[in-house]
Coordinates of C-alpha atoms in Angstrom, one line a residue:
Chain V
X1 CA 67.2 -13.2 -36.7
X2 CA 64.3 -10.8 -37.9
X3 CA 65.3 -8.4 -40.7
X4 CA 66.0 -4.9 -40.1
X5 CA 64.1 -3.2 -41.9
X6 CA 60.7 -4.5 -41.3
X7 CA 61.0 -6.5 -38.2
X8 CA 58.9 -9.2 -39.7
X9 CA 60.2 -11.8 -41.4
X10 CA 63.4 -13.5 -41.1
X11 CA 66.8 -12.3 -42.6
X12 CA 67.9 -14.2 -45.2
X13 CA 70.2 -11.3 -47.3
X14 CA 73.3 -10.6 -45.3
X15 CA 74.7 -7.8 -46.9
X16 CA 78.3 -5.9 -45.9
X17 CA 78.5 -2.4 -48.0
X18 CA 82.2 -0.6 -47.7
X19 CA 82.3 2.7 -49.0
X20 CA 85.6 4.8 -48.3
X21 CA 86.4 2.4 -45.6
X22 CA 83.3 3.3 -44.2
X23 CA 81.6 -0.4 -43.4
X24 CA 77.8 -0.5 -43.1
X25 CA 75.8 -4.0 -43.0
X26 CA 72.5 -5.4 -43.6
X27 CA 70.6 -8.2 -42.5
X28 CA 67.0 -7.8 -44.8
X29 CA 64.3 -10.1 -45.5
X30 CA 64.5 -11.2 -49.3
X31 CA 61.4 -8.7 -49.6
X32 CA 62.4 -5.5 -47.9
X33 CA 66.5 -6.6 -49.7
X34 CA 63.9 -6.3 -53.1
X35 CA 62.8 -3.4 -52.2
X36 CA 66.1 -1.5 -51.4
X37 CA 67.0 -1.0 -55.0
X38 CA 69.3 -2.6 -57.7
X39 CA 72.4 -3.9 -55.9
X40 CA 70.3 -5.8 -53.2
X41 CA 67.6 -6.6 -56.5
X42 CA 71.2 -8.6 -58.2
X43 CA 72.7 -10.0 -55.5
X44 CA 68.7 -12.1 -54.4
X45 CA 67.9 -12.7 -58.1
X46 CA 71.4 -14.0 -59.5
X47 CA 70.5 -17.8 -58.3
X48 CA 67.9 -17.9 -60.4
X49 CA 66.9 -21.8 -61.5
X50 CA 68.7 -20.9 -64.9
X51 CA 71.8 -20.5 -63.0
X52 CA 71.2 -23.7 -61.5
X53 CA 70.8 -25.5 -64.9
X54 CA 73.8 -24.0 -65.9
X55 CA 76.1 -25.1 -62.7
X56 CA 74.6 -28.8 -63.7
X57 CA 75.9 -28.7 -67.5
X58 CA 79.6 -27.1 -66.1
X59 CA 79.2 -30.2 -63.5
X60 CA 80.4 -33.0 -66.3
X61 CA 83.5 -31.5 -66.7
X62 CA 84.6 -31.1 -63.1
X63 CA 87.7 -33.2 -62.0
X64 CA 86.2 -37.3 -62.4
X65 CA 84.1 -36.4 -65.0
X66 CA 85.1 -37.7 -68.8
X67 CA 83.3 -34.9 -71.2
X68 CA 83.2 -35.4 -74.6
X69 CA 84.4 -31.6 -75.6
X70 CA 81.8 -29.1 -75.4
X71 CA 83.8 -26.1 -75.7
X72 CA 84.3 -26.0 -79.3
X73 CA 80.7 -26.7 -79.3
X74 CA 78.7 -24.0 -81.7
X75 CA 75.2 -24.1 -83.6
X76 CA 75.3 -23.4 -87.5
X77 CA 72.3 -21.8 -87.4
X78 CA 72.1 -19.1 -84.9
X79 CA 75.6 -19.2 -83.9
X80 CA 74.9 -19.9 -79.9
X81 CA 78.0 -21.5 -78.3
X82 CA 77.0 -24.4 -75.6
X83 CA 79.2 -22.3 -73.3
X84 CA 76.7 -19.5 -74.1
X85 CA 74.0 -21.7 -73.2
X86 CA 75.3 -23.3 -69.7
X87 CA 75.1 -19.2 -68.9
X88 CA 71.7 -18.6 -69.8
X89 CA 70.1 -22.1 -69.9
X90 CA 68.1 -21.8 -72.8
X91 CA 68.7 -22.8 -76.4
X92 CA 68.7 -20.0 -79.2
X93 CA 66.6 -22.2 -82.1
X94 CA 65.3 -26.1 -82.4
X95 CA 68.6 -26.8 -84.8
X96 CA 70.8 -26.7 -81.5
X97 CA 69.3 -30.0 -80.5
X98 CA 71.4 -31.6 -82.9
X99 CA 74.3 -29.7 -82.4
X100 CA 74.9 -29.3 -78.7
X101 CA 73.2 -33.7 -79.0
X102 CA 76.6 -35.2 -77.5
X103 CA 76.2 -33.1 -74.5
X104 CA 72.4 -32.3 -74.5
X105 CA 71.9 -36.4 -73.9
X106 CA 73.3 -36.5 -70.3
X107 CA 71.6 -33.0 -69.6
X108 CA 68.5 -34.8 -70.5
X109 CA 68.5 -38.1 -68.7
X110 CA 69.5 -35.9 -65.2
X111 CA 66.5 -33.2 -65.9
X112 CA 63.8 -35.6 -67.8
X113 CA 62.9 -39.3 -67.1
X114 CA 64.3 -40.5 -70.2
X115 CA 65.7 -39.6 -73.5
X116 CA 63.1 -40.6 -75.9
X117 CA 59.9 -38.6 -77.1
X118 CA 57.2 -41.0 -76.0
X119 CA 53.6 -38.4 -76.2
X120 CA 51.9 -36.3 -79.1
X121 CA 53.2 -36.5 -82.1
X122 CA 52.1 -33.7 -84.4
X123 CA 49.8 -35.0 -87.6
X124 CA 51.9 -33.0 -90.2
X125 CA 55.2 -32.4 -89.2
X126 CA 55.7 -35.9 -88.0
X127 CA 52.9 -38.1 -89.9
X128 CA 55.7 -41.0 -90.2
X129 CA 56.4 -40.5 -86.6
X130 CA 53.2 -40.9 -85.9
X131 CA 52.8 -44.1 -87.7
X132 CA 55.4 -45.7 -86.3
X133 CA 54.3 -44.9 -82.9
X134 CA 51.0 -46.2 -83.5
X135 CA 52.8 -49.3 -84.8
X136 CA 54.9 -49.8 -81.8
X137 CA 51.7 -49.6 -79.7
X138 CA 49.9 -52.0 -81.7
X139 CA 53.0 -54.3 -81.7
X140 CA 52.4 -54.2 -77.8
X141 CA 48.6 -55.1 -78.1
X142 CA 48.9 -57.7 -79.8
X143 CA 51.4 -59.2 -78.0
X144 CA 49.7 -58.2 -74.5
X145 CA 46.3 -59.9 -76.6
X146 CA 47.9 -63.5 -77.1
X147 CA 48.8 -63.7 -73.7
X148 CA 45.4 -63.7 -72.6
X149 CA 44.4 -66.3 -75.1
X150 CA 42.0 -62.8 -76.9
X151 CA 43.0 -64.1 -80.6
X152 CA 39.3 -62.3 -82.2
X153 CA 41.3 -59.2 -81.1
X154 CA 44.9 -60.1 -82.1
X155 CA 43.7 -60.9 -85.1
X156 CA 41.9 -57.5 -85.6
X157 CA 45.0 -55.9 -84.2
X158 CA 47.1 -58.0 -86.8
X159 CA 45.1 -56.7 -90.1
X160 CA 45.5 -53.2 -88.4
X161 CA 49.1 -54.2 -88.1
X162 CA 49.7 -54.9 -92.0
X163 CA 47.4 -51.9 -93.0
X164 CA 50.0 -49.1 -91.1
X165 CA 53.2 -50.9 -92.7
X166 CA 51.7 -50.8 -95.8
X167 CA 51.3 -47.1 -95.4
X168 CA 54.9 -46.9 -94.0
X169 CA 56.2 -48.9 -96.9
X170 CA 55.1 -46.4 -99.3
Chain R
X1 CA 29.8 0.9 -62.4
X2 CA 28.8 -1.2 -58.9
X3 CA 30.7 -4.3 -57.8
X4 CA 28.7 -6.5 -59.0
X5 CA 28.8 -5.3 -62.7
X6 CA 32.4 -4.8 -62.9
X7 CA 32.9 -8.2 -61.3
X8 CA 30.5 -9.8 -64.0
X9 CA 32.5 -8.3 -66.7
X10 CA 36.5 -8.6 -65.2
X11 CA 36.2 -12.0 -64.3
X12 CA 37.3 -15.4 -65.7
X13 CA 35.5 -18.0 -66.4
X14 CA 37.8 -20.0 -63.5
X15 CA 37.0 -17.2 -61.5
X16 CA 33.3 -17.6 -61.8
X17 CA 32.1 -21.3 -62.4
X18 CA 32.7 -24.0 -59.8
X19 CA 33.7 -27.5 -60.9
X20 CA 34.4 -31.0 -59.7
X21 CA 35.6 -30.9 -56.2
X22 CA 36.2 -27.5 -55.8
X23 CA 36.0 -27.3 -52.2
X24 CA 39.5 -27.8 -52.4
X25 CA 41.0 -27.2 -56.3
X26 CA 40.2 -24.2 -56.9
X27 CA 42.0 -24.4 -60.4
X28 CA 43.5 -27.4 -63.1
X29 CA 45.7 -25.8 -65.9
X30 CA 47.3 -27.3 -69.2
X31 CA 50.0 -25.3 -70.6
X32 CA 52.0 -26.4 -73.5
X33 CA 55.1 -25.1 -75.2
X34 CA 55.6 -24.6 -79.1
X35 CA 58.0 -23.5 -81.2
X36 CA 58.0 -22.9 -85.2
X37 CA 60.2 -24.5 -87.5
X38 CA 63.5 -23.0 -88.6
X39 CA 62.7 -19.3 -86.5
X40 CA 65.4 -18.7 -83.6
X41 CA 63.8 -18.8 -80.0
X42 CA 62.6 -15.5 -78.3
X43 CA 65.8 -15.0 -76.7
X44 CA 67.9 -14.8 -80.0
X45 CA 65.0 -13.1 -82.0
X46 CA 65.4 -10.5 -84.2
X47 CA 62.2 -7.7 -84.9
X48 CA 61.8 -9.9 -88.6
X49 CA 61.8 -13.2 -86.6
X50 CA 59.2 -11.4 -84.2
X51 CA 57.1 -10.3 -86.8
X52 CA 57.2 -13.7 -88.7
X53 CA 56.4 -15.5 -85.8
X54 CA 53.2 -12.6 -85.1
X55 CA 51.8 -13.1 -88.7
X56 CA 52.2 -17.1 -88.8
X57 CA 50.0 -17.3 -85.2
X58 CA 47.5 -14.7 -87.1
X59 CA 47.1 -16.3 -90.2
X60 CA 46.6 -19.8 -88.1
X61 CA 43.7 -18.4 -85.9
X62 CA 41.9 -16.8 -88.6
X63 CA 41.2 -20.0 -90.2
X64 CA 38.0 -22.0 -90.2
X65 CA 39.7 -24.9 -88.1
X66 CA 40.9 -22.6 -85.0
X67 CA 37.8 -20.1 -85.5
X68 CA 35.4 -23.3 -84.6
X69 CA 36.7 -23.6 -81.1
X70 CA 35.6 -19.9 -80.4
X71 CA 35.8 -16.4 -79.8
X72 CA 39.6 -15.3 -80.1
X73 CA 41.1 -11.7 -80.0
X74 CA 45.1 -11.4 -80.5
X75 CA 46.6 -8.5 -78.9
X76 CA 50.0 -7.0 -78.9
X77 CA 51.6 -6.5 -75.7
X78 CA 53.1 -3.2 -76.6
X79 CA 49.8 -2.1 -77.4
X80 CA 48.5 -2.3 -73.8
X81 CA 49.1 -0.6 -70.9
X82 CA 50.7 -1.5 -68.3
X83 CA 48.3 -1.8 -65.8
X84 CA 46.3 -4.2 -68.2
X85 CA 49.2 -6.1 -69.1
X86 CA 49.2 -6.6 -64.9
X87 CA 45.2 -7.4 -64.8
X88 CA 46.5 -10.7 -67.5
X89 CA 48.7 -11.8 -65.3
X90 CA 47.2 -11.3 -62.1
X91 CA 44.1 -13.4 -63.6
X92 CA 46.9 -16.2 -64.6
X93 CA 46.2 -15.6 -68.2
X94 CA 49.7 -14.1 -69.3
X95 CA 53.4 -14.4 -67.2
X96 CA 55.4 -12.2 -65.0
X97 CA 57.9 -12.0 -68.0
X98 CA 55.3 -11.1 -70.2
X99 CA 54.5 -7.6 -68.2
X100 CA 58.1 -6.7 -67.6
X101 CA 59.4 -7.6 -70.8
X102 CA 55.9 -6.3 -73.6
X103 CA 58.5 -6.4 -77.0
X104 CA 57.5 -8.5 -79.2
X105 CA 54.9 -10.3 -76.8
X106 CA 51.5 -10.6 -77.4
X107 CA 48.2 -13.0 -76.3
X108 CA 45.8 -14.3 -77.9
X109 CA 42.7 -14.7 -75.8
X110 CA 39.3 -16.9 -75.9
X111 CA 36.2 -14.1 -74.8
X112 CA 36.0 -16.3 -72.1
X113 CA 39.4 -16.2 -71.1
X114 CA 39.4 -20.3 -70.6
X115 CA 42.1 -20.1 -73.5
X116 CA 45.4 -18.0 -73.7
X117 CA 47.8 -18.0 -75.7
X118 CA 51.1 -16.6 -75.1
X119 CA 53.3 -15.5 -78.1
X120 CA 57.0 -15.0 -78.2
X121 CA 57.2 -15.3 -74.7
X122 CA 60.2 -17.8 -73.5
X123 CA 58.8 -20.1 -76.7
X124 CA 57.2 -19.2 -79.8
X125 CA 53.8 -20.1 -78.3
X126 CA 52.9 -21.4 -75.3
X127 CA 49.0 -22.5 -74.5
X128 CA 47.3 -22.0 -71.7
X129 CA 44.3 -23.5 -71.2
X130 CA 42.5 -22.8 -67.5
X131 CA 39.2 -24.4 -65.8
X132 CA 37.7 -24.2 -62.4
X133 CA 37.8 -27.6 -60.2
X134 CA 39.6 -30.6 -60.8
X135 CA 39.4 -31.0 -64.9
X136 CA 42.5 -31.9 -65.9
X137 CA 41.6 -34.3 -68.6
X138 CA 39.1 -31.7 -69.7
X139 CA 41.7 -28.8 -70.1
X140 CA 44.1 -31.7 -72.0
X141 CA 41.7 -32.3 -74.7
X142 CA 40.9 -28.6 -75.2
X143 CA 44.3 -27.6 -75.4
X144 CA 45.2 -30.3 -77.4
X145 CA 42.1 -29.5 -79.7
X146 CA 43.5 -25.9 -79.7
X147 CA 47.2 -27.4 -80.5
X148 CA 46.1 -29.0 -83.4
X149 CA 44.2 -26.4 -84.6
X150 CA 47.2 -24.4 -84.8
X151 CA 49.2 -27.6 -86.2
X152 CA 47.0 -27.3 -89.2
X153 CA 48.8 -23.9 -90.2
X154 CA 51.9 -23.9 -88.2
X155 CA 54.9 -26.2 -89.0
X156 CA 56.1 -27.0 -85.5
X157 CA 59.4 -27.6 -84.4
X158 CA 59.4 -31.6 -83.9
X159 CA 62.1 -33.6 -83.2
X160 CA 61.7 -38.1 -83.7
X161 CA 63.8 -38.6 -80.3
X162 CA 63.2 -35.3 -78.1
X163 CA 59.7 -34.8 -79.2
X164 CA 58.5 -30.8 -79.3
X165 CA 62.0 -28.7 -79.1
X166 CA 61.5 -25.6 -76.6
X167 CA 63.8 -22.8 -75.8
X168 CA 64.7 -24.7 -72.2
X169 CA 65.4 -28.8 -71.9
X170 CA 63.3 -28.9 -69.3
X171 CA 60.1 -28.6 -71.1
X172 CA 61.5 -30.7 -74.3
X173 CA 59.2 -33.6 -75.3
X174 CA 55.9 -33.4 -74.7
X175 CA 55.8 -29.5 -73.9
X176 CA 53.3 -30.0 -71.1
X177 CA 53.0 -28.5 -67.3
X178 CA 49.5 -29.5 -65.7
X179 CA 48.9 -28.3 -62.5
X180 CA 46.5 -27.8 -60.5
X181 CA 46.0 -25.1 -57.4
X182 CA 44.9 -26.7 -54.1
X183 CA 43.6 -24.8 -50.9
X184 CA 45.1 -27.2 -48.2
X185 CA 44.0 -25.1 -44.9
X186 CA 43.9 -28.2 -42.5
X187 CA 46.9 -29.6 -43.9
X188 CA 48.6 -26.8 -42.8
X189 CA 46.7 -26.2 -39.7
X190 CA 47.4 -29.4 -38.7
X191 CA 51.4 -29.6 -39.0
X192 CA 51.4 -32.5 -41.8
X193 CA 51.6 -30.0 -45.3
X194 CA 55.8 -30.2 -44.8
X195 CA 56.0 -34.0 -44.8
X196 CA 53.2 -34.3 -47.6
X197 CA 55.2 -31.7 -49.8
X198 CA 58.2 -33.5 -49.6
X199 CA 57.0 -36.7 -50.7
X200 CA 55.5 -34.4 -53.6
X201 CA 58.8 -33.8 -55.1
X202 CA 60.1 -37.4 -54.7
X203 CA 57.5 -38.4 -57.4
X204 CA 58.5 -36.1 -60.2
X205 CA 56.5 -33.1 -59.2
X206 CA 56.7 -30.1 -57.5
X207 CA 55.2 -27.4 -55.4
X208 CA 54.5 -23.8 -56.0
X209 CA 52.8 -20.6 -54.9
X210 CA 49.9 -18.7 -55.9
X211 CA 52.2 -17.1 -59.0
X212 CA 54.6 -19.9 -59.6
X213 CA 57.9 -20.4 -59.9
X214 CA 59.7 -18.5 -56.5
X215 CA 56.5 -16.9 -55.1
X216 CA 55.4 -17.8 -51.3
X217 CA 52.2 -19.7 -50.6
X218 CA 50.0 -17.7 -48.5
X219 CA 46.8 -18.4 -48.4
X220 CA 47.3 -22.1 -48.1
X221 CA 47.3 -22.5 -51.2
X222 CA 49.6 -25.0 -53.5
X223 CA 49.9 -25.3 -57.0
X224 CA 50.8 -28.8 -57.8
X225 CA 52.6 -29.8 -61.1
X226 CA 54.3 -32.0 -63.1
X227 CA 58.6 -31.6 -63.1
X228 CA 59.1 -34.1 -66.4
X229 CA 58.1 -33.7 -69.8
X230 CA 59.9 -35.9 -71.7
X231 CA 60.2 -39.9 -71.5
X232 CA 56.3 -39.7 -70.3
X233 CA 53.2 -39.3 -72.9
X234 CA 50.7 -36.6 -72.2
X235 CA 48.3 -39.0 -70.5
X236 CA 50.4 -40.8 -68.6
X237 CA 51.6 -37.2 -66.8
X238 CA 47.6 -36.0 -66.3
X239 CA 47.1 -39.8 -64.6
X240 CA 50.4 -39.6 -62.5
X241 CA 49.8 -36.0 -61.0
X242 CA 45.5 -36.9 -60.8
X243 CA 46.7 -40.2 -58.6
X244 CA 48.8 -37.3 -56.4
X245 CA 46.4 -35.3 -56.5
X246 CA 43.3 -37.2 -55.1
X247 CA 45.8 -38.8 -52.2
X248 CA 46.0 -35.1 -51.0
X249 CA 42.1 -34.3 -51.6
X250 CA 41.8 -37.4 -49.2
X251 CA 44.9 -36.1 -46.7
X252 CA 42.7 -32.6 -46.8
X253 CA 39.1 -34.0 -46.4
X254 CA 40.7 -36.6 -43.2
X255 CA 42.4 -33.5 -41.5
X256 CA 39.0 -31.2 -41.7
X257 CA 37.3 -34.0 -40.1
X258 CA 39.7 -34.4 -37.0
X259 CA 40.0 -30.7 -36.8
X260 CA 36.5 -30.5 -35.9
X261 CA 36.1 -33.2 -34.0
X262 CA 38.9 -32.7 -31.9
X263 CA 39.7 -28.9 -32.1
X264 CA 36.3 -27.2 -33.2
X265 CA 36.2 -24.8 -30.8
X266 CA 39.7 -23.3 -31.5
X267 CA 38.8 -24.1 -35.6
X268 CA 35.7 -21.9 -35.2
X269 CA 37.3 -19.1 -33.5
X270 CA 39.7 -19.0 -35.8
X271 CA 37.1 -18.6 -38.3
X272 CA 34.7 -16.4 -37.2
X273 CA 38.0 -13.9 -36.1
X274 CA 39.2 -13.7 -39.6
X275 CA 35.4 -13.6 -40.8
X276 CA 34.6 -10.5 -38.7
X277 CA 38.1 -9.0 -39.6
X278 CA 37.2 -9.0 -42.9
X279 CA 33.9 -7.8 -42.7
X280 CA 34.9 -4.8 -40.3
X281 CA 38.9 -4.3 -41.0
X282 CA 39.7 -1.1 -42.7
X283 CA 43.4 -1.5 -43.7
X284 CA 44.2 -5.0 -45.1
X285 CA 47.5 -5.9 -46.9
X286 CA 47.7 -8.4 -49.6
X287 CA 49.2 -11.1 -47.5
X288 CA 46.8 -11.1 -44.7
X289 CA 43.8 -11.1 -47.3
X290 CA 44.8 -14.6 -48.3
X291 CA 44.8 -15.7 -44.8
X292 CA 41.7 -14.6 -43.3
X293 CA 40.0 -15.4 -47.1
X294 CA 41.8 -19.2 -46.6
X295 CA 39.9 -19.2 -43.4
X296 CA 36.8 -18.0 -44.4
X297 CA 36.7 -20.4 -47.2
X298 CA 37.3 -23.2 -44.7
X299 CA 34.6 -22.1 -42.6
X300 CA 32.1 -22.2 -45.5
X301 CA 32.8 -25.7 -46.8
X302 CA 32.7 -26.5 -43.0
X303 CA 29.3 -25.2 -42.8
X304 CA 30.3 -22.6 -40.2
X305 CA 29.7 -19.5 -42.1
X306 CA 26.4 -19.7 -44.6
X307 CA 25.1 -17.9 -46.6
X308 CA 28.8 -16.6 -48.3
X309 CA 29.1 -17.8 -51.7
X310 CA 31.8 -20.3 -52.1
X311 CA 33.3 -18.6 -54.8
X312 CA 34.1 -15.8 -52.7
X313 CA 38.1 -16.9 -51.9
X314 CA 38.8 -17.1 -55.6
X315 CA 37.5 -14.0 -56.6
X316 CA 38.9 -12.2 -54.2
X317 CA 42.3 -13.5 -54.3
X318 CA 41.9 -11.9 -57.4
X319 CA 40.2 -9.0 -57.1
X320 CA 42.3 -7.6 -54.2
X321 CA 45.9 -8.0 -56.2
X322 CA 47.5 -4.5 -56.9
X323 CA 46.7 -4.1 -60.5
X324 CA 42.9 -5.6 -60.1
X325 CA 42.6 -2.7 -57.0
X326 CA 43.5 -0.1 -59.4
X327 CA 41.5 -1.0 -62.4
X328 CA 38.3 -1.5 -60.1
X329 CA 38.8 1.9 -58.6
X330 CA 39.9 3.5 -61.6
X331 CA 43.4 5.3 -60.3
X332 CA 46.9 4.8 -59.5
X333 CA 47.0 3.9 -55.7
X334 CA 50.0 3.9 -53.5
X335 CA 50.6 0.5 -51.4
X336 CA 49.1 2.3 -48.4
X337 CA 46.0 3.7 -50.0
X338 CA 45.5 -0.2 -51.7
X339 CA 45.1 -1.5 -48.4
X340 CA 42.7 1.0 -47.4
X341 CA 40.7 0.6 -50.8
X342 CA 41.6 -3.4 -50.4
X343 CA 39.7 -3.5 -47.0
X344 CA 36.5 -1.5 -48.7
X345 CA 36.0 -3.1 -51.4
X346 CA 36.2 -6.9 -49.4
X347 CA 33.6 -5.2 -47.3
X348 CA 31.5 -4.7 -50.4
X349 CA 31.7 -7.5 -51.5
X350 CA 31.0 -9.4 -48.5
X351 CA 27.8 -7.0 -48.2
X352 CA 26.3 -8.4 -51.7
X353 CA 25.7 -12.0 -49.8
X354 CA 23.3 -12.8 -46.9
X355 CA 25.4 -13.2 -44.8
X356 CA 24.9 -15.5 -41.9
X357 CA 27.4 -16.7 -39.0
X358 CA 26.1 -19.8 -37.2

């Protein structure tokens, strides 16, 4: 069915208006329903992808599900409830990581590919991050390097090796 | 001020240059999301959290290890009007939310416009970095460049396990969307974009249009990006999407050849029609503009239409939006009077080349 209004595009907003028993409807495109003003403007924007995220964090406690307890849920540092954030989908400061972490680490592994930071690691807020990362890949190197029988490199891979967990150590 | 002047100073650098394979990516974009330690999000910010957020991005680009990578300028969004505010975002440099919401907003832009920087936007920061052609790895080290520039005077929100914190999970970790925009005509034209875009999003990345998130793609045009940013280094996201990335470049280059060996009389119909449409149309709306440009473009790489400049699709994409329209002619237009002004000024433009349709 082609919308009403502009004869164009399909219809995709059905909308039934009843004023003093007085029953009017719509069928609009999504872009003439835009157009129309603020009542057609709410009912096309409302599923909006935050709404989305936020029908995926009420999904663990549907029947079957075993939540650990979210409601009680609140961050000490700007005072955003996790109920607050399943309705607008974002976090109100970085401290809520930690708070909302029981409930965020399930969110995570549905949205992201895994739970654990694996890319950049800034030089000054994480410089011991950073050198355990380095480590880890070096670990991997030198490993990767025996199995091909490449011990000149393992063995430059090794002193590199000792040189970060020095640094670490201290 | 003639066309040619104004376009010299409006445009972008993506706008103007060319790059690697740019018959059909027309754009590659970096954008990462940063947040400052121990300041609320944009979305519980108070005016004093604004302000400190403001005066810690100023004090960062004024020194000598951010003023090295060039020419910046910070404005305030309140400070500009409207129409501007549109212009940025029409030229991808700022957001939609940007422009509706200016409070405590503002950009900080590279003269060349190949860097933005959006502040207190969704995130504290969030940088942009934009090239013509396919140059992703080229955008990532600039942006990262710029990133740690920044690092230098800002103390970043940083988690061990989650990586960079942002306002919304779904750009926790590394903070990064690459994408890149792709004109895919004989994809399209050819039936097979709907299969192709599926198998996009079973690989961890998705499919926009011209102005992201919820907008159509007219035009033929896709903007291809990455879905995950967390579990996945920086690197191995650029490599993923590039492998996607040249598989379509391949799909696209396959289904021009077939379409004019098997179908070049209807292919250079088409093309000359929506060539001499825009050339003699004198009402043109937004929508078809993309189309009959999408053709055009097509035509030239085909070597069907010479003597156009290549360029000529991306700048007028541009150029013909509602804001751009305005700003070139100086005055608030109605959307009937744009399409009358839109139709001139493609004219105009397509006056400035030798023109020649084989």
């Amino acid at each position: 069915m082609l919308c009403q209004n502009c004869h164009e595009r399909p219809a995709t907003v059905h909308f039934t208006k009843i004023v003093n028993g007085e029953k009017s409807e719509y069928r609009l495109c999504e872009q003439c329903a835009r157009e129309r003003g603020d009542i057609f403007a709410k009912a096309v924007n409302s599923f909006g992808f935050n709404h989305l995220l936020g029908g995926l964090l009420n999904f663990e406690s549907s029947p079957g599900f075993t939540a650990p307890a979210g409601k009680g849920l609140r961050c000490d540092v700007c005072g955003m409830t996790y109920q607050q954030f399943t309705q607008v989908g974002q976090f109100g400061c970085p401290s809520c990581y930690e708070h909302f972490a029981p409930r965020l680490e399930p969110l995570l592994r549905r949205i992201q590919s895994a739970v654990q930071h694996t890319g950049k690691v800034p030089a000054r807020t994480g410089s011991h991050v950073k050198l355990r990362k380095d480590l880890e890949r070096l670990r991997k190197e030198l490993q990767q390097c025996v199995a091909n029988e490449q011990f000149e490199r393992a063995a430059e891979i090794r002193d590199q090796i000792r040189a970060l967990e020095q640094q670490l150590g201290q | 001020m003639s066309l040619g002047n104004f376009l010299q100073r409006a445009m972008s650098r993506w706008m103007r240059d060319g790059g690697p394979q740019d018959d059909i990516i027309l754009t590659s974009r970096i954008r990462i999301a940063r947040n400052i330690q121990d300041i609320p999000f944009p979305i519980l910010q108070t005016q004093g959290h604004a302000n400190q957020v403001l005066d810690t991005v100023r004090r960062a680009i004024a020194q000598p290890a951010f003023t090295r990578l060039g020419q910046f300028e910070m404005v305030r969004m309140s400070d500009m009007p409207l129409l501007d505010r549109q212009v940025l975002m029409e030229k991808h440099l700022i957001s939609k939310e940007l422009v509706d919401k200016p409070r405590h907003g503002a950009v900080v832009l590279r003269d060349d416009e190949v860097v933005s920087i959006m502040v207190n936007e969704e995130d504290h920061l969030r940088i942009q970095v934009i090239m013509p052609g396919l140059r992703l790895k080229e955008a990532w080290q600039l942006a990262d460049q710029i990133d740690d520039a920044l690092e230098t005077e800002i103390p970043y929100a940083f988690h061990e396990r989650y990586g960079y914190l942002t306002a919304c999970p779904t750009n926790v970790g590394t903070g990064i969307r690459a994408s890149v925009m792709m004109h895919l005509p004989a994809l399209v034209l050819s039936g097979q974009i709907n299969r192709i875009l599926t198998a996009i999003s079973q690989v961890g990345l998705t499919v926009r249009g011209l102005y992201g998130e919820g907008t159509e793609s007219a035009g033929n045009l896709f903007q291809v990006s990455n879905q995950v940013t967390l579990g996945e280094s920086e690197e191995e996201i650029i490599a993923n999407l590039m492998s996607v990335v040249q598989q379509l470049i391949d799909h696209e280059r396959q289904a021009r050849r077939m379409l004019l060996s098997e179908n070049r009389d209807a292919l250079e119909d088409r093309i000359c029609r929506s060539f001499g449409i825009l050339a003699y149309a004198r009402r043109m709306d937004s929508k078809e503009t993309l189309e009959r440009l999408s053709d055009v473009r097509l035509g030239i790489d085909l070597g069907i239409i010479k003597g156009v400049s290549a360029g000529i699709l991306k700048e007028l994409m541009i150029m013909t939006q509602p804001a751009f329209l305005q700003k070139y002619f100086n005055q608030e237009l109605s959307p009937a009077e744009r399409d009358v002004r839109r139709a001139a000024l493609i004219r105009e433009r397509l006056r400035m080349d030798n023109t020649e349709v084989r």
